[in-house]
Amino acid sequence: MKPIYKALMLVGISLAASTSFARCELGSPLINDTTDSGATGINYGTINVASPYLQPAGSVIAHTVVQSPNLPRATSPDQALWTCDKADLPDIYFMVATNGDEPWGGHIDIGGPDGLSDVYATWWQYVGVKHQMRDVVFTRYWKRLDIETYGERADGKIDIRVRDIPPLEVTLYRVSSTVPTSPRGSFCGYNGQIVRGNYKSGYREGSNISYLCNQPSAYVQLGGNSNVAFAFSHDALGSDSNVNYLFWGAWNGFGYGFYNSTTNLTQAETCVARNATPVVNFGSVAAPDLNRGAAARANLNVEIECSNSAVSGVNSDQVAIGFLPSTAALSNAQSLGLLNGNGSSDYLVSDDYFNDNSAKGVGIQLRNPSTGTEMKFLGASSASSTGGGQAAGWYPALEGNPTIIGSITGYTKYSQQYEAALRKLPDTDIKSGTVKATATVIVKVQ
């Protein structure tokens, strides 16, 4: 990301700032990693740039949540990134920004023409990225993010640990603008955008020569008010990360990016989900009936529009469909021991399963009646990656006998029917109550 001379200058500054009174210090052993290649990977598996008809500018390509930074030297989520006096807690905070001095890492706000705010150019052509932690959206300008959790020590200090970093939400958007080359210059192997591949092996238009780009797209550091002493350098709130990155040479923080990730860009023909039954109502069902093996059933319809050249399937460059439970429903399924080895589940359970008014011991299963296939629900890792087929919760988007409900030149719209069944969970007692479970339809190139 930055020339070596900057790091050497900052080492001198950090040493000169040494004091003998209480201060915030880097954790010991040092696990912070501000190096470009040490950034935590943002994983989506395959992402696809399709025709503007199926994927108009401004539409979401993919969304994921990075639950915790993956630091090369960290061996436990309880390790300390920083140690400070507890008395200083009101005056210290995280600081977040994009990688403002890299055109493909957070320098160019590219989404404006498409009605998008704070969406930055990536190394992938027609793909913009937006980062958010809690309610703070990342921009080039360093913003404050309050510290909400920490570990307390017997000596009156606190450890700000790996587990205390809030989850990072990352959304990729289709954008209409491209940046052929950047006048800012780039630290990537090619000063332009690629049309296929990944950050370790990317290809520009009309070339079979691969390039790499190890540049992060976002950073987190620790900062604070002027009354707090720091044993390391940090930047000022509101300053532009294009020219303000004191944290970088001081090992004060870490990055997120696409270099250490599974994310790979293709331009395959695809399908999109246009509509789905918003509410599936099972009505009332008696607990004794469910205990005897009965199920309450209801239909679920999904409308899918496909390029006529798209291939339905679960192999590379084919189009698959999956059903992703809400974050709460996935967490509850995990607590109930319902997740398979790859994170998928045979059951969708209530978002508020453990609340007093919620039914216990019941879940929802999904089936394709045309094929008789009992379907699994996606896990969090499956939804943010690709591959794994049916074991991971992916199924051919047009499997079975979907009904054609419309067409225009080059594209056909289908209605795909599924059957949802509310039934007893295995080895679990039933308790009466309400069931409210949420899942999202995902149609994705594999």
PDB file of C-alpha atoms in Angstrom, residues 224-360:
ATOM      1  CA  GLY A 224      -8.598   8.835  20.840  1.00  0.00           C
ATOM      2  CA  ASN A 225      -8.840  12.316  22.234  1.00  0.00           C
ATOM      3  CA  SER A 226      -5.803  14.465  22.975  1.00  0.00           C
ATOM      4  CA  ASN A 227      -5.947  13.760  26.718  1.00  0.00           C
ATOM      5  CA  VAL A 228      -5.050  10.091  26.104  1.00  0.00           C
ATOM      6  CA  ALA A 229      -1.428   9.028  25.703  1.00  0.00           C
ATOM      7  CA  PHE A 230      -0.658   6.515  22.967  1.00  0.00           C
ATOM      8  CA  ALA A 231       2.498   4.461  22.526  1.00  0.00           C
ATOM      9  CA  PHE A 232       1.825   4.405  18.785  1.00  0.00           C
ATOM     10  CA  SER A 233       0.723   6.802  16.085  1.00  0.00           C
ATOM     11  CA  HIS A 234      -2.859   7.281  14.986  1.00  0.00           C
ATOM     12  CA  ASP A 235      -4.627   9.579  12.554  1.00  0.00           C
ATOM     13  CA  ALA A 236      -7.004  12.460  13.215  1.00  0.00           C
ATOM     14  CA  LEU A 237     -10.773  12.108  12.986  1.00  0.00           C
ATOM     15  CA  GLY A 238     -12.068  13.551   9.727  1.00  0.00           C
ATOM     16  CA  SER A 239      -8.707  13.448   7.971  1.00  0.00           C
ATOM     17  CA  ASP A 240      -8.460  12.002   4.465  1.00  0.00           C
ATOM     18  CA  SER A 241      -6.984   8.496   4.310  1.00  0.00           C
ATOM     19  CA  ASN A 242      -5.626   9.410   0.875  1.00  0.00           C
ATOM     20  CA  VAL A 243      -2.821  11.289   2.632  1.00  0.00           C
ATOM     21  CA  ASN A 244      -3.279  10.425   6.320  1.00  0.00           C
ATOM     22  CA  TYR A 245      -2.118   6.952   7.332  1.00  0.00           C
ATOM     23  CA  LEU A 246       0.090   7.364  10.382  1.00  0.00           C
ATOM     24  CA  PHE A 247      -1.436   4.140  11.751  1.00  0.00           C
ATOM     25  CA  TRP A 248       0.049   2.098   8.931  1.00  0.00           C
ATOM     26  CA  GLY A 249       3.734   2.239   9.831  1.00  0.00           C
ATOM     27  CA  ALA A 250       2.895   2.026  13.542  1.00  0.00           C
ATOM     28  CA  TRP A 251       1.174  -1.383  13.271  1.00  0.00           C
ATOM     29  CA  ASN A 252      -1.901   0.284  14.738  1.00  0.00           C
ATOM     30  CA  GLY A 253      -4.711  -1.761  13.235  1.00  0.00           C
ATOM     31  CA  PHE A 254      -5.461  -4.028  10.319  1.00  0.00           C
ATOM     32  CA  GLY A 255      -7.162  -4.130   6.939  1.00  0.00           C
ATOM     33  CA  TYR A 256      -9.869  -5.943   5.020  1.00  0.00           C
ATOM     34  CA  GLY A 257      -9.721  -6.707   1.325  1.00  0.00           C
ATOM     35  CA  PHE A 258     -10.045  -9.142  -1.548  1.00  0.00           C
ATOM     36  CA  TYR A 259      -6.455 -10.385  -1.885  1.00  0.00           C
ATOM     37  CA  ASN A 260      -6.801 -13.153   0.723  1.00  0.00           C
ATOM     38  CA  SER A 261     -10.316 -14.073  -0.346  1.00  0.00           C
ATOM     39  CA  THR A 262     -12.265 -16.598  -2.382  1.00  0.00           C
ATOM     40  CA  THR A 263     -13.893 -13.856  -4.463  1.00  0.00           C
ATOM     41  CA  ASN A 264     -13.570 -14.364  -8.213  1.00  0.00           C
ATOM     42  CA  LEU A 265     -15.202 -12.331 -10.996  1.00  0.00           C
ATOM     43  CA  THR A 266     -16.853 -14.002 -13.983  1.00  0.00           C
ATOM     44  CA  GLN A 267     -19.059 -12.763 -16.814  1.00  0.00           C
ATOM     45  CA  ALA A 268     -21.306 -15.795 -17.208  1.00  0.00           C
ATOM     46  CA  GLU A 269     -24.876 -15.747 -18.487  1.00  0.00           C
ATOM     47  CA  THR A 270     -27.134 -15.829 -15.471  1.00  0.00           C
ATOM     48  CA  CYS A 271     -30.590 -15.678 -13.894  1.00  0.00           C
ATOM     49  CA  VAL A 272     -32.067 -13.374 -11.278  1.00  0.00           C
ATOM     50  CA  ALA A 273     -34.855 -13.781  -8.744  1.00  0.00           C
ATOM     51  CA  ARG A 274     -37.630 -11.334  -9.656  1.00  0.00           C
ATOM     52  CA  ASN A 275     -40.201 -12.190  -7.021  1.00  0.00           C
ATOM     53  CA  ALA A 276     -41.052 -14.687  -4.286  1.00  0.00           C
ATOM     54  CA  THR A 277     -44.027 -15.460  -2.083  1.00  0.00           C
ATOM     55  CA  PRO A 278     -43.500 -12.885   0.691  1.00  0.00           C
ATOM     56  CA  VAL A 279     -45.331 -14.772   3.455  1.00  0.00           C
ATOM     57  CA  VAL A 280     -45.932 -18.520   3.716  1.00  0.00           C
ATOM     58  CA  ASN A 281     -48.776 -19.111   6.169  1.00  0.00           C
ATOM     59  CA  PHE A 282     -49.160 -22.550   7.742  1.00  0.00           C
ATOM     60  CA  GLY A 283     -52.218 -21.611   9.782  1.00  0.00           C
ATOM     61  CA  SER A 284     -52.763 -23.400  13.099  1.00  0.00           C
ATOM     62  CA  VAL A 285     -51.627 -26.946  13.737  1.00  0.00           C
ATOM     63  CA  ALA A 286     -52.030 -29.098  16.852  1.00  0.00           C
ATOM     64  CA  ALA A 287     -48.904 -30.196  18.712  1.00  0.00           C
ATOM     65  CA  PRO A 288     -50.192 -33.800  19.108  1.00  0.00           C
ATOM     66  CA  ASP A 289     -50.505 -34.066  15.320  1.00  0.00           C
ATOM     67  CA  LEU A 290     -46.912 -32.927  14.834  1.00  0.00           C
ATOM     68  CA  ASN A 291     -45.770 -35.372  17.510  1.00  0.00           C
ATOM     69  CA  ARG A 292     -47.392 -38.170  15.491  1.00  0.00           C
ATOM     70  CA  GLY A 293     -45.367 -37.182  12.418  1.00  0.00           C
ATOM     71  CA  ALA A 294     -47.905 -34.961  10.656  1.00  0.00           C
ATOM     72  CA  ALA A 295     -46.819 -31.743   8.943  1.00  0.00           C
ATOM     73  CA  ALA A 296     -48.479 -28.471   7.978  1.00  0.00           C
ATOM     74  CA  ARG A 297     -47.727 -27.708   4.325  1.00  0.00           C
ATOM     75  CA  ALA A 298     -47.842 -24.613   2.113  1.00  0.00           C
ATOM     76  CA  ASN A 299     -46.548 -23.649  -1.325  1.00  0.00           C
ATOM     77  CA  LEU A 300     -43.766 -21.179  -2.025  1.00  0.00           C
ATOM     78  CA  ASN A 301     -43.346 -19.702  -5.520  1.00  0.00           C
ATOM     79  CA  VAL A 302     -40.205 -18.033  -6.851  1.00  0.00           C
ATOM     80  CA  GLU A 303     -40.136 -16.098 -10.132  1.00  0.00           C
ATOM     81  CA  ILE A 304     -36.793 -16.342 -11.914  1.00  0.00           C
ATOM     82  CA  GLU A 305     -35.742 -14.584 -15.118  1.00  0.00           C
ATOM     83  CA  CYS A 306     -32.871 -16.078 -17.088  1.00  0.00           C
ATOM     84  CA  SER A 307     -30.767 -15.328 -20.106  1.00  0.00           C
ATOM     85  CA  ASN A 308     -31.616 -17.971 -22.682  1.00  0.00           C
ATOM     86  CA  SER A 309     -27.900 -18.814 -22.721  1.00  0.00           C
ATOM     87  CA  ALA A 310     -27.702 -19.417 -18.969  1.00  0.00           C
ATOM     88  CA  VAL A 311     -27.067 -22.973 -17.789  1.00  0.00           C
ATOM     89  CA  SER A 312     -28.963 -24.188 -14.720  1.00  0.00           C
ATOM     90  CA  GLY A 313     -26.789 -26.294 -12.409  1.00  0.00           C
ATOM     91  CA  VAL A 314     -24.355 -26.370  -9.506  1.00  0.00           C
ATOM     92  CA  ASN A 315     -21.077 -26.611 -11.408  1.00  0.00           C
ATOM     93  CA  SER A 316     -18.727 -23.769 -12.315  1.00  0.00           C
ATOM     94  CA  ASP A 317     -20.407 -20.950 -14.300  1.00  0.00           C
ATOM     95  CA  GLN A 318     -23.826 -22.571 -13.868  1.00  0.00           C
ATOM     96  CA  VAL A 319     -26.751 -20.907 -12.089  1.00  0.00           C
ATOM     97  CA  ALA A 320     -28.024 -22.259  -8.768  1.00  0.00           C
ATOM     98  CA  ILE A 321     -30.661 -21.269  -6.238  1.00  0.00           C
ATOM     99  CA  GLY A 322     -30.481 -21.427  -2.452  1.00  0.00           C
ATOM    100  CA  PHE A 323     -32.461 -20.260   0.563  1.00  0.00           C
ATOM    101  CA  LEU A 324     -30.516 -18.374   3.233  1.00  0.00           C
ATOM    102  CA  PRO A 325     -31.969 -18.185   6.771  1.00  0.00           C
ATOM    103  CA  SER A 326     -31.820 -14.891   8.624  1.00  0.00           C
ATOM    104  CA  THR A 327     -28.804 -14.331  10.852  1.00  0.00           C
ATOM    105  CA  ALA A 328     -30.980 -14.982  13.916  1.00  0.00           C
ATOM    106  CA  ALA A 329     -32.470 -18.170  12.467  1.00  0.00           C
ATOM    107  CA  LEU A 330     -29.008 -19.487  11.581  1.00  0.00           C
ATOM    108  CA  SER A 331     -27.715 -18.719  15.056  1.00  0.00           C
ATOM    109  CA  ASN A 332     -30.680 -20.525  16.605  1.00  0.00           C
ATOM    110  CA  ALA A 333     -30.204 -23.543  14.340  1.00  0.00           C
ATOM    111  CA  GLN A 334     -26.589 -23.690  15.441  1.00  0.00           C
ATOM    112  CA  SER A 335     -27.597 -23.542  19.107  1.00  0.00           C
ATOM    113  CA  LEU A 336     -29.999 -26.440  18.491  1.00  0.00           C
ATOM    114  CA  GLY A 337     -27.279 -28.526  16.837  1.00  0.00           C
ATOM    115  CA  LEU A 338     -29.057 -28.522  13.470  1.00  0.00           C
ATOM    116  CA  LEU A 339     -26.181 -27.393  11.266  1.00  0.00           C
ATOM    117  CA  ASN A 340     -24.376 -29.893   9.086  1.00  0.00           C
ATOM    118  CA  GLY A 341     -20.610 -30.038   8.748  1.00  0.00           C
ATOM    119  CA  ASN A 342     -20.609 -27.443   5.974  1.00  0.00           C
ATOM    120  CA  GLY A 343     -22.991 -25.103   7.778  1.00  0.00           C
ATOM    121  CA  SER A 344     -26.176 -25.974   5.905  1.00  0.00           C
ATOM    122  CA  SER A 345     -29.305 -27.211   7.675  1.00  0.00           C
ATOM    123  CA  ASP A 346     -32.295 -29.420   6.934  1.00  0.00           C
ATOM    124  CA  TYR A 347     -34.510 -27.065   8.940  1.00  0.00           C
ATOM    125  CA  LEU A 348     -35.364 -23.375   9.123  1.00  0.00           C
ATOM    126  CA  VAL A 349     -36.259 -22.363  12.691  1.00  0.00           C
ATOM    127  CA  SER A 350     -37.851 -19.219  14.091  1.00  0.00           C
ATOM    128  CA  ASP A 351     -35.923 -15.967  14.182  1.00  0.00           C
ATOM    129  CA  ASP A 352     -36.965 -15.629  17.841  1.00  0.00           C
ATOM    130  CA  TYR A 353     -36.973 -19.350  18.656  1.00  0.00           C
ATOM    131  CA  PHE A 354     -35.809 -18.904  22.256  1.00  0.00           C
ATOM    132  CA  ASN A 355     -38.369 -16.234  23.162  1.00  0.00           C
ATOM    133  CA  ASP A 356     -41.113 -17.338  25.571  1.00  0.00           C
ATOM    134  CA  ASN A 357     -43.933 -16.938  23.048  1.00  0.00           C
ATOM    135  CA  SER A 358     -42.239 -18.920  20.278  1.00  0.00           C
ATOM    136  CA  ALA A 359     -43.028 -22.540  19.529  1.00  0.00           C
ATOM    137  CA  LYS A 360     -40.298 -25.001  20.476  1.00  0.00           C
TER     138      LYS A 360
END
